[in-house]
mmCIF file of C-alpha atoms in Angstrom:
data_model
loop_
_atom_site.group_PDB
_atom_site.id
_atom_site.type_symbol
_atom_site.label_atom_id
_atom_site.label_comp_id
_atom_site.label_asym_id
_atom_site.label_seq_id
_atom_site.Cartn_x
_atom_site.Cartn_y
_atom_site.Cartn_z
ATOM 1 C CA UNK M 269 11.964 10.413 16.606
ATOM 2 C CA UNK M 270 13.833 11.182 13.411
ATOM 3 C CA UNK M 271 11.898 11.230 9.988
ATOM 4 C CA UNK M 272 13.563 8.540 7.671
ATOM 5 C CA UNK M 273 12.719 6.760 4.580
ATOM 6 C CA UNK M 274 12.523 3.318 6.313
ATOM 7 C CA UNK M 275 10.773 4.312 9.026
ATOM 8 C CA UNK M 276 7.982 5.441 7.065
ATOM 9 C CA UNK M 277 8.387 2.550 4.648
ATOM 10 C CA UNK M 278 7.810 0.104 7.641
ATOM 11 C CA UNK M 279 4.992 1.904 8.864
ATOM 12 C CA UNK M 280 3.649 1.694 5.236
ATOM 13 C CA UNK M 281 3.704 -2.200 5.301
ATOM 14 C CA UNK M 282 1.964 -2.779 8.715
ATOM 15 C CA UNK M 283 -0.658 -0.145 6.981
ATOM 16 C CA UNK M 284 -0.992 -2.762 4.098
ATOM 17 C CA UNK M 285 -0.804 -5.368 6.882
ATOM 18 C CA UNK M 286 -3.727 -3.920 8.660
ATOM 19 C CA UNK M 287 -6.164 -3.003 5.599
ATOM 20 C CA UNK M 288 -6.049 -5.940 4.161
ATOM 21 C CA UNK M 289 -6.678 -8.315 7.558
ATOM 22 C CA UNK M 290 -9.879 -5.871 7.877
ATOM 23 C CA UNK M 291 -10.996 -6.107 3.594
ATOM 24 C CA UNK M 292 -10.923 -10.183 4.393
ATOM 25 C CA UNK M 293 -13.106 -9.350 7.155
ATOM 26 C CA UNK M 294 -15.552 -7.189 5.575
ATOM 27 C CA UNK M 295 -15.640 -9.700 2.649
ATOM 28 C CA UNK M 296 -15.965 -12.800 4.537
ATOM 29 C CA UNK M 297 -14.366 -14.749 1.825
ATOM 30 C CA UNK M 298 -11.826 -14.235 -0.006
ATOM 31 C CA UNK M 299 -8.312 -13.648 1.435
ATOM 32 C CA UNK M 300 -5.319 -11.874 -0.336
ATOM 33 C CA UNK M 301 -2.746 -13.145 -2.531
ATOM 34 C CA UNK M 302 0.505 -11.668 -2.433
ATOM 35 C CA UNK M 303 2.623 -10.688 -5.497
ATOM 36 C CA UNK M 304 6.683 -9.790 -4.616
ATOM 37 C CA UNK M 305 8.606 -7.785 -7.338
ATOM 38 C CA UNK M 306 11.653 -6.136 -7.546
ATOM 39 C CA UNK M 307 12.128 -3.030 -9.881
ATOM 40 C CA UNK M 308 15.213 -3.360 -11.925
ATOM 41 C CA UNK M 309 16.683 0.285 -11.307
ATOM 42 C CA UNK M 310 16.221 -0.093 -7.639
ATOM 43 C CA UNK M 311 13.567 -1.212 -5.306
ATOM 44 C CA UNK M 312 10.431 -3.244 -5.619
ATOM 45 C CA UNK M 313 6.800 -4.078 -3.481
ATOM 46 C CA UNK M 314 4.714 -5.982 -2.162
ATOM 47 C CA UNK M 315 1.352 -6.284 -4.619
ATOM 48 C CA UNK M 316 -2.131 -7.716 -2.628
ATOM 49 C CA UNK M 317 -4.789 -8.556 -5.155
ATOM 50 C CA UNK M 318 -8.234 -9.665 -3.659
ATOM 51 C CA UNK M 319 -11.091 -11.142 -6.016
ATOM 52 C CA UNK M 320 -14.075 -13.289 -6.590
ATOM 53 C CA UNK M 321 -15.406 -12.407 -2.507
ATOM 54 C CA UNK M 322 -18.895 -11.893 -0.975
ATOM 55 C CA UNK M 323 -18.478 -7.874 -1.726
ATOM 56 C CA UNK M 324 -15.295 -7.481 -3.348
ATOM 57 C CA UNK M 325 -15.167 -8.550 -7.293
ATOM 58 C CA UNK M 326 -11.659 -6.971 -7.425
ATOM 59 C CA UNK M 327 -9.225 -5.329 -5.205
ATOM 60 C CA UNK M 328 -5.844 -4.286 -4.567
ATOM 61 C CA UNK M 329 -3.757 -3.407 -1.432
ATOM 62 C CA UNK M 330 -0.355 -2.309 -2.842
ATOM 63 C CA UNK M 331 2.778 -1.282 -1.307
ATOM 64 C CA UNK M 332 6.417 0.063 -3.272
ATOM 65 C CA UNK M 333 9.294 1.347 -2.518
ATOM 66 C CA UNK M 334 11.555 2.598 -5.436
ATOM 67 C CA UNK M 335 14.312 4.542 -6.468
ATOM 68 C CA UNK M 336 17.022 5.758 -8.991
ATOM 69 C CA UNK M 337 18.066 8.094 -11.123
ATOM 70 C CA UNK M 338 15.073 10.948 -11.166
ATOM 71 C CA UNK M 339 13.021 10.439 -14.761
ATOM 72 C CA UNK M 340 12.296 12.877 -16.623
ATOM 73 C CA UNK M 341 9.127 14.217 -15.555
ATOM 74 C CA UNK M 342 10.423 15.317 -12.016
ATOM 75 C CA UNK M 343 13.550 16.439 -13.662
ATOM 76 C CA UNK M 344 14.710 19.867 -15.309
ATOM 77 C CA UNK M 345 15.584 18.911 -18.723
ATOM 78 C CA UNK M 346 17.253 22.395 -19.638
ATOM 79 C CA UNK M 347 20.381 21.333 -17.549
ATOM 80 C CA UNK M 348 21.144 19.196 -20.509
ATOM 81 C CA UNK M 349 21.999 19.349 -24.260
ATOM 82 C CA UNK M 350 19.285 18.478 -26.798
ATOM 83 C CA UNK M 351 21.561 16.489 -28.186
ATOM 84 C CA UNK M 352 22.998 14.142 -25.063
ATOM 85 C CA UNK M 353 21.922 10.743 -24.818
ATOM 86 C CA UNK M 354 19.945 9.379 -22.459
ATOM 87 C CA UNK M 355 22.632 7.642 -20.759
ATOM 88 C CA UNK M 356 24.306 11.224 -19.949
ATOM 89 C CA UNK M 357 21.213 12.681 -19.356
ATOM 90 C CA UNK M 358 20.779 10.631 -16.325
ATOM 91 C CA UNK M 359 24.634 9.919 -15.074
ATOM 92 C CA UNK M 360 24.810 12.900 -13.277
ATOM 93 C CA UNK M 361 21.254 13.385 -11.721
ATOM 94 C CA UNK M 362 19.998 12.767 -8.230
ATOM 95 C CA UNK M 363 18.345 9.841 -7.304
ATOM 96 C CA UNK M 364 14.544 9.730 -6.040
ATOM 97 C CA UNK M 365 13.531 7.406 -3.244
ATOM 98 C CA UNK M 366 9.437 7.118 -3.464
ATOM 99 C CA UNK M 367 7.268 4.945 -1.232
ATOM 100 C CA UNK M 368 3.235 4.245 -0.855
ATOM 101 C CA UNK M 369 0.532 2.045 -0.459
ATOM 102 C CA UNK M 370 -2.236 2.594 -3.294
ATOM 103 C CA UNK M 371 -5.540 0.909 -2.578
ATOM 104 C CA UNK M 372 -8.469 0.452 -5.091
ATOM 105 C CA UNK M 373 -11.905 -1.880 -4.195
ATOM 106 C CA UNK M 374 -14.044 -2.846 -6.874
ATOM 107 C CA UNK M 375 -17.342 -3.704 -5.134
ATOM 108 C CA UNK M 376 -19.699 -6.551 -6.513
ATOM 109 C CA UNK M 377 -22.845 -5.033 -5.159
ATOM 110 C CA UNK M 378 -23.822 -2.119 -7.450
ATOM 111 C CA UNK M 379 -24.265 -0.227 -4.319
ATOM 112 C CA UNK M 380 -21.565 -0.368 -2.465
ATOM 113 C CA UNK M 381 -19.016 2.191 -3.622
ATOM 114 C CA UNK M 382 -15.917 1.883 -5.449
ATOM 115 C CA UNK M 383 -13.199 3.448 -2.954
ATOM 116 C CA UNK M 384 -9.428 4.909 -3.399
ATOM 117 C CA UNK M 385 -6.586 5.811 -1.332
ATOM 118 C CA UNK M 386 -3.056 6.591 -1.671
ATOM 119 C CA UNK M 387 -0.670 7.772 0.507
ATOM 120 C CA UNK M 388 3.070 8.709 -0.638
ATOM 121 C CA UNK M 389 6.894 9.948 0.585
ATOM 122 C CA UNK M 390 8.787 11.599 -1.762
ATOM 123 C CA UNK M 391 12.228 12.267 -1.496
ATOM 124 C CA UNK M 392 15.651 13.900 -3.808
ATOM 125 C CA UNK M 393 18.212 14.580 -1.970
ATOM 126 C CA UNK M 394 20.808 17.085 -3.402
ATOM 127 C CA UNK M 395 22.923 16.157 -6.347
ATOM 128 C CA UNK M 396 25.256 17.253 -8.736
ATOM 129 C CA UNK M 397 22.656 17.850 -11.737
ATOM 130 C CA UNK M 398 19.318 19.739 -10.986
ATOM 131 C CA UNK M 399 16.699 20.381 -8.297
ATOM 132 C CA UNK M 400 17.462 18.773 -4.971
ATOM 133 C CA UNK M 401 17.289 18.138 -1.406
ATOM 134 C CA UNK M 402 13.626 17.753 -1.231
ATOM 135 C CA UNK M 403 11.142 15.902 0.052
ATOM 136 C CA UNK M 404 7.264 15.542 0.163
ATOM 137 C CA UNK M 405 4.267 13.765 1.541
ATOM 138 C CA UNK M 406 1.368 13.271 -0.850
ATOM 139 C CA UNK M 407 -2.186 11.299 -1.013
ATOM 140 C CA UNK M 408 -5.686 11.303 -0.081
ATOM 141 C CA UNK M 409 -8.946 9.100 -0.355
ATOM 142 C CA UNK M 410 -12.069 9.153 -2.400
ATOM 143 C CA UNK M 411 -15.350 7.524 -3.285
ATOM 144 C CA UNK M 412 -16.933 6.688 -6.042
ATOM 145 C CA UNK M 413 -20.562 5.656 -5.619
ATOM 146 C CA UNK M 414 -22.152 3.856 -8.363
ATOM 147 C CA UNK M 415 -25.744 5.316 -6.586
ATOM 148 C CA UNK M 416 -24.781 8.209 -4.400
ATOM 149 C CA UNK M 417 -26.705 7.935 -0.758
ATOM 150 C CA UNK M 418 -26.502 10.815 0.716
ATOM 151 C CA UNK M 419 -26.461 9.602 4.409
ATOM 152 C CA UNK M 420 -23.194 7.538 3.487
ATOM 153 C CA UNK M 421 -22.178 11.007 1.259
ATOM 154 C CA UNK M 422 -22.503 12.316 4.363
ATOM 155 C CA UNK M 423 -20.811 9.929 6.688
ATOM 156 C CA UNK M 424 -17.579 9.551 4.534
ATOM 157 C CA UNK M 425 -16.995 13.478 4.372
ATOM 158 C CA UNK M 426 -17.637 14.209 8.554
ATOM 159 C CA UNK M 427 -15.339 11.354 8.833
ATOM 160 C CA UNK M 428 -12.258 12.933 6.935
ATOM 161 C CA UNK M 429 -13.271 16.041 7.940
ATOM 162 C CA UNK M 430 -12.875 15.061 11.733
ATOM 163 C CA UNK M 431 -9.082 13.842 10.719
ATOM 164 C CA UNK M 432 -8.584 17.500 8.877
ATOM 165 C CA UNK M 433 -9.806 19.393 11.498
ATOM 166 C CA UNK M 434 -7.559 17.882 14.485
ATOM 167 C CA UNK M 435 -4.512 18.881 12.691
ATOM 168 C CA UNK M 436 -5.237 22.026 10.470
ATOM 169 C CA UNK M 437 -8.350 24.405 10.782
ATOM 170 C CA UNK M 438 -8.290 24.458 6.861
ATOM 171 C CA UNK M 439 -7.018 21.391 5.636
ATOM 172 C CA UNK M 440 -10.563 20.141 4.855
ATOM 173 C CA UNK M 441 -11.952 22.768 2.197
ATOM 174 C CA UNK M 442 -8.680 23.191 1.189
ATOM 175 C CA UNK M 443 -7.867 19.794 0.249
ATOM 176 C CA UNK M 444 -11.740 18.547 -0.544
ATOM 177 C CA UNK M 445 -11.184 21.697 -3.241
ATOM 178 C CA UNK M 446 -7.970 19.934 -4.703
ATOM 179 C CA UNK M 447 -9.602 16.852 -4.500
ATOM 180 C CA UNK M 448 -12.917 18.019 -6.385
ATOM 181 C CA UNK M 449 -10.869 19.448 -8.766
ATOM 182 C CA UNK M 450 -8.214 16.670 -9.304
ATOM 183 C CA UNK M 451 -10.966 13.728 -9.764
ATOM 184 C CA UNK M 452 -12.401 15.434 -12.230
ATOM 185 C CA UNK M 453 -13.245 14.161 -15.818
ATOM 186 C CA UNK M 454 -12.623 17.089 -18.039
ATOM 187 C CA UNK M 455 -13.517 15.441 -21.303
ATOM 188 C CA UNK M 456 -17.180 14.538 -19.475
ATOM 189 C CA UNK M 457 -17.668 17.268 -17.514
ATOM 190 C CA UNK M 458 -18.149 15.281 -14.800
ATOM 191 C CA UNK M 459 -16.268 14.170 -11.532
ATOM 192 C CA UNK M 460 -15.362 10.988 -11.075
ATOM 193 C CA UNK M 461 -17.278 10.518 -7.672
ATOM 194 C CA UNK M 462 -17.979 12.421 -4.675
ATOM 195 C CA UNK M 463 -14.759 13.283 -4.195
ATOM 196 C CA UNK M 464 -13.154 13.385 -0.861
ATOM 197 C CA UNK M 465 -9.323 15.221 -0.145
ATOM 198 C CA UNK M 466 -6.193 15.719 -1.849
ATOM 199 C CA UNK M 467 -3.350 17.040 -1.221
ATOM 200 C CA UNK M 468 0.752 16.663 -2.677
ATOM 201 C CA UNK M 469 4.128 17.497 -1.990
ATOM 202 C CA UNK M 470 3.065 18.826 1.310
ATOM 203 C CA UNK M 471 6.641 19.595 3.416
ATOM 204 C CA UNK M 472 6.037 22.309 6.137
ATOM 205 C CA UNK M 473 3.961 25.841 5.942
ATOM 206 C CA UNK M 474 1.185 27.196 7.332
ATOM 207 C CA UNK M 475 2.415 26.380 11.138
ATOM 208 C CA UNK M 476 2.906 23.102 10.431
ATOM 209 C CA UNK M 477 6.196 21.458 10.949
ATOM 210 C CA UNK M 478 6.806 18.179 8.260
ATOM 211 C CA UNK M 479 6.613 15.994 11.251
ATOM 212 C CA UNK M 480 2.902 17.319 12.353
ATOM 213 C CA UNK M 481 1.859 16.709 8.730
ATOM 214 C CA UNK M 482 3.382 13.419 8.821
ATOM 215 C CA UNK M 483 0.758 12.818 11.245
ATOM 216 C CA UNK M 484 -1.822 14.209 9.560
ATOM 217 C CA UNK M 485 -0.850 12.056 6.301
ATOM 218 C CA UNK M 486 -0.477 8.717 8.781
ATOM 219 C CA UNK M 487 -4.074 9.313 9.946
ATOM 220 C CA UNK M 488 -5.387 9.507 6.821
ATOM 221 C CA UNK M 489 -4.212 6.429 6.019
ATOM 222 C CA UNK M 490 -5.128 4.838 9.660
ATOM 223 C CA UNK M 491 -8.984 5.526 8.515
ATOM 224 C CA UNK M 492 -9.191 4.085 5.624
ATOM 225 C CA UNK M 493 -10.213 0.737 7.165
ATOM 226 C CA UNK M 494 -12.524 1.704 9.796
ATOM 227 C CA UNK M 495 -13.843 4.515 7.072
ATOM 228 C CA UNK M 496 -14.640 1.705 3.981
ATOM 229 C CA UNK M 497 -16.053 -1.307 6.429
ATOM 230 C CA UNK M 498 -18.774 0.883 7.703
ATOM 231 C CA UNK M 499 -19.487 1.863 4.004
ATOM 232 C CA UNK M 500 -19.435 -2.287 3.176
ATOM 233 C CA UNK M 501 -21.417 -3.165 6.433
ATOM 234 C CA UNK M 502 -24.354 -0.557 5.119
ATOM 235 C CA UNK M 503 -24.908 -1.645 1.472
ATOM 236 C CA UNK M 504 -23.509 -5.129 1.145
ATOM 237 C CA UNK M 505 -26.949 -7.218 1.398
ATOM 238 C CA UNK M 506 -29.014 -4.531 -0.670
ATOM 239 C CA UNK M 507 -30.820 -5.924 -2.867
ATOM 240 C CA UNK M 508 -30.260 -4.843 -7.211
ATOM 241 C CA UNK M 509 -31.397 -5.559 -10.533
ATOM 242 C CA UNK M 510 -29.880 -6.105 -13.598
ATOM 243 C CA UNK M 511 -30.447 -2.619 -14.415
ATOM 244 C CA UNK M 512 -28.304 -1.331 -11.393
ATOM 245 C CA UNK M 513 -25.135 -3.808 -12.414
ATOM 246 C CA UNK M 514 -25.421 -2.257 -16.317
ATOM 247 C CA UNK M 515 -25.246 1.090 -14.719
ATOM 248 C CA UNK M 516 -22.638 -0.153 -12.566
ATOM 249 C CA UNK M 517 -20.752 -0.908 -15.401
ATOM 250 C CA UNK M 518 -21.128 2.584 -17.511
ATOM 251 C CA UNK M 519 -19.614 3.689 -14.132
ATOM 252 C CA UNK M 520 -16.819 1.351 -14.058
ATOM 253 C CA UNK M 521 -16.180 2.807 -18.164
ATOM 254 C CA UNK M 522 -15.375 6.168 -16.429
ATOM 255 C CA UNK M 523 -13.305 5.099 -13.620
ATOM 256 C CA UNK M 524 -10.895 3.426 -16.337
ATOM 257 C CA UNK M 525 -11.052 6.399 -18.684
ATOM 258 C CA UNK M 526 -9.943 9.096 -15.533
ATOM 259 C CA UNK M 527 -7.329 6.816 -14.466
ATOM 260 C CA UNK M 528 -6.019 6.170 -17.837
ATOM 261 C CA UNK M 529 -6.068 9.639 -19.212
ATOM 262 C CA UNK M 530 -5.892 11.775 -15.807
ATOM 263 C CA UNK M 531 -4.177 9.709 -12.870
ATOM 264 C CA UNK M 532 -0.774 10.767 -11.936
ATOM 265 C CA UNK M 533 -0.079 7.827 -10.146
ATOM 266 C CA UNK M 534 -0.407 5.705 -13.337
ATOM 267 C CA UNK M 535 1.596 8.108 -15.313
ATOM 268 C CA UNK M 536 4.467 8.079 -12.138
ATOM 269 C CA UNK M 537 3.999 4.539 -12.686
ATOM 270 C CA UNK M 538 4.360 3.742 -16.390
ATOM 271 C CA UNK M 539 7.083 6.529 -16.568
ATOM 272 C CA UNK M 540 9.365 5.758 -13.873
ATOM 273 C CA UNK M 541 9.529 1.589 -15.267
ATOM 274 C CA UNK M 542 6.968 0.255 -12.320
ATOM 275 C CA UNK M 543 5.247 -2.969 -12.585
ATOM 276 C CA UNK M 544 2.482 -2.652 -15.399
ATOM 277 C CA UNK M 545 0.378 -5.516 -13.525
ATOM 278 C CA UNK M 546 0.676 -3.585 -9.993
ATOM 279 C CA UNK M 547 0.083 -0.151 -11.742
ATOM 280 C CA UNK M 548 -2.990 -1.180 -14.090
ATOM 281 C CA UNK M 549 -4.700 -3.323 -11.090
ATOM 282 C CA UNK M 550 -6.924 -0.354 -10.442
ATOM 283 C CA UNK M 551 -9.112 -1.122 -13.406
ATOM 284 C CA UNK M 552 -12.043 -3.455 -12.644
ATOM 285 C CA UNK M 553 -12.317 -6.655 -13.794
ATOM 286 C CA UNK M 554 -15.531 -5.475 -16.052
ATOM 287 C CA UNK M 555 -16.566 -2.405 -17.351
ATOM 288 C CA UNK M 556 -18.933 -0.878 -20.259
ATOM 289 C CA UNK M 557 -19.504 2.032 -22.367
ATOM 290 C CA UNK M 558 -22.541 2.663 -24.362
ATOM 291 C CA UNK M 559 -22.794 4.863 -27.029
ATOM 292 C CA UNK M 560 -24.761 8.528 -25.924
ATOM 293 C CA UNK M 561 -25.898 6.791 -22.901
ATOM 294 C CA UNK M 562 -29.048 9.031 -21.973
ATOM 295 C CA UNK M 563 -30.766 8.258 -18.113
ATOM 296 C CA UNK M 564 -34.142 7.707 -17.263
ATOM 297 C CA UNK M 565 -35.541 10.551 -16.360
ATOM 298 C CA UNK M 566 -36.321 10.686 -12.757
ATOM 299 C CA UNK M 567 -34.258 8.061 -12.223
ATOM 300 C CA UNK M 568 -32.157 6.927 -9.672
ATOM 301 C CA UNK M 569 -29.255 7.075 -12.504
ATOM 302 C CA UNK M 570 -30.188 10.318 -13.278
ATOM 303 C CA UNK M 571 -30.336 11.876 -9.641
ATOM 304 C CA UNK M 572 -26.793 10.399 -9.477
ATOM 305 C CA UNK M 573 -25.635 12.162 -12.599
ATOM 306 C CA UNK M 574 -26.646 15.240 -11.342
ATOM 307 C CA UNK M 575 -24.599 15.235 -8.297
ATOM 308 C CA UNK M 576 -21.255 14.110 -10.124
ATOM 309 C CA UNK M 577 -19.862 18.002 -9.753
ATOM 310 C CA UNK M 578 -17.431 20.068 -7.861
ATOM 311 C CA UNK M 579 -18.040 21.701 -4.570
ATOM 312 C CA UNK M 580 -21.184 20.331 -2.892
ATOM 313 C CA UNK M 581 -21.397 20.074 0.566
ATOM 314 C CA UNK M 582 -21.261 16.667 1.886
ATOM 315 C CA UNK M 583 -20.576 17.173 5.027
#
């Protein structure tokens, strides 16, 4: 079957479609609302915010589909004159065509984990001004425990790494690598959770044809479900203190500063005119920061901190 855009844009809704009929199950109470918008230079989306459930305090099941002119950022400036306005800056360049479903969970419990996905098609076809004819499949999925248990550590790493494996002998350490590196707070010296895989603007190489990695890059998203309701069905009726939901908070501080500061889907976002609302809905609904926050020591806090780094073996 030929690859097209809306092809893989309508398999990108019944993905949404799916995820969120199994997050209403998991939760057991609160269902989705849905949020239509159109983007003024072309395109629009479909936004699903869940909140105030059994397990989830705030979530978000979000599909787009834009396009126009290329911004800046994915464009090579130097074909222009310092001095052109932006008007002629962008009359002559291709247009982009991007589509995706973005998913972020913020749990209630303080131990069930925060989770992430995203899974994206790129496309510029060839133009009269700059780069073109290209296109590109991007994404991946990641956890962030608030208290890391190694048996679900475990679990959620054997589980991508089964999807890796059937399509590429090295797609898991390669892309666990990137994604070790990419969800990575610099400024804290710290990552962001356990990590899980990454990969972008992944065409063909490496004897794979862009259709077999299309299938690679649909399966990822296929397991998100099945992958996250185990993860709920483990942790949701453990019990916690008020101690656990501060911490769960101090957590919640770094999510917002990596995806503020570090996450290129924010800054694709913001820069190419998306919908603030849609694009910031990966925050939680509460978060803290204390000042020089030093664990227990011994503590569970503190066994938690010490595993927030690149390349352990989960799996």
């Amino acid at each position: 079957m030929e690859v097209n855009r809306n092809r893989i844009s309508d398999w990108l809704k019944n993905l949404q479609d799916s995820i969120c009929t199994a997050l209403e199950i998991a939760d057991g109470k609160s269902t989705f609302e849905e949020d239509n918008w159109v983007r003024e230079e072309g395109g629009g989306g479909r936004t699903r915010i869940i909140r105030n459930g059994d397990v989830i305090e705030k979530g978000g099941v979000l599909f787009s589909a834009v396009e126009g002119p290329a911004p800046d950022f994915l464009f090579n400036e130097s074909q222009h004159s310092p001095q052109a306005s932006s008007k002629e800056k962008t009359k002559n360049r291709p247009s982009f065509f991007a589509t995706g479903v973005s998913i972020v969970i913020h749990p209630a419990n303080p131990m069930v984990p925060i989770i992430h996905m995203n899974i994206r098609y790129f496309e510029m076809p060839a133009g009269t001004g700059g780069d073109g004819g290209v296109r590109w499949l991007g994404g991946g999925i990641d956890l962030t425990p608030h208290y890391i248990f190694k048996e679900d550590a475990a679990f959620f790493h054997q589980s991508l790494k089964k999807v890796c494996d059937k399509h590429h002998a090295d797609y898991y350490t390669k892309f666990k690598t990137w994604a070790d590196d990419y969800f990575y707070i610099t400024h804290r010296k710290e990552t962001r959770g356990i990590g899980g895989v990454f990969f972008d603007r992944l065409n063909e190489g490496d004897g794979m044809s862009f259709e077999k990695n299309l299938a690679f890059w649909k399966e990822i998203g296929e397991n998100f479900a099945p992958i996250y309701t185990e993860l709920i069905s483990r942790n949701k009726n453990r019990s916690y203190t008020e101690k656990n939901k501060a911490w769960q908070l101090l957590r919640r501080g770094r999510y917002v500063e990596f995806n503020l500061v570090y996450d290129r889907g924010t800054k694709f976002g913001l820069e190419t005119n998306g919908r603030v609302e849609s694009i910031l809905m990966s925050l939680p609904k509460t978060a803290g920061w204390e000042y020089d926050f030093k664990p227990e020591k011994d503590s569970e806090e503190e066994k938690t901190l010490a595993l927030l780094k690149k390349g352990i073996n989960w799996s």
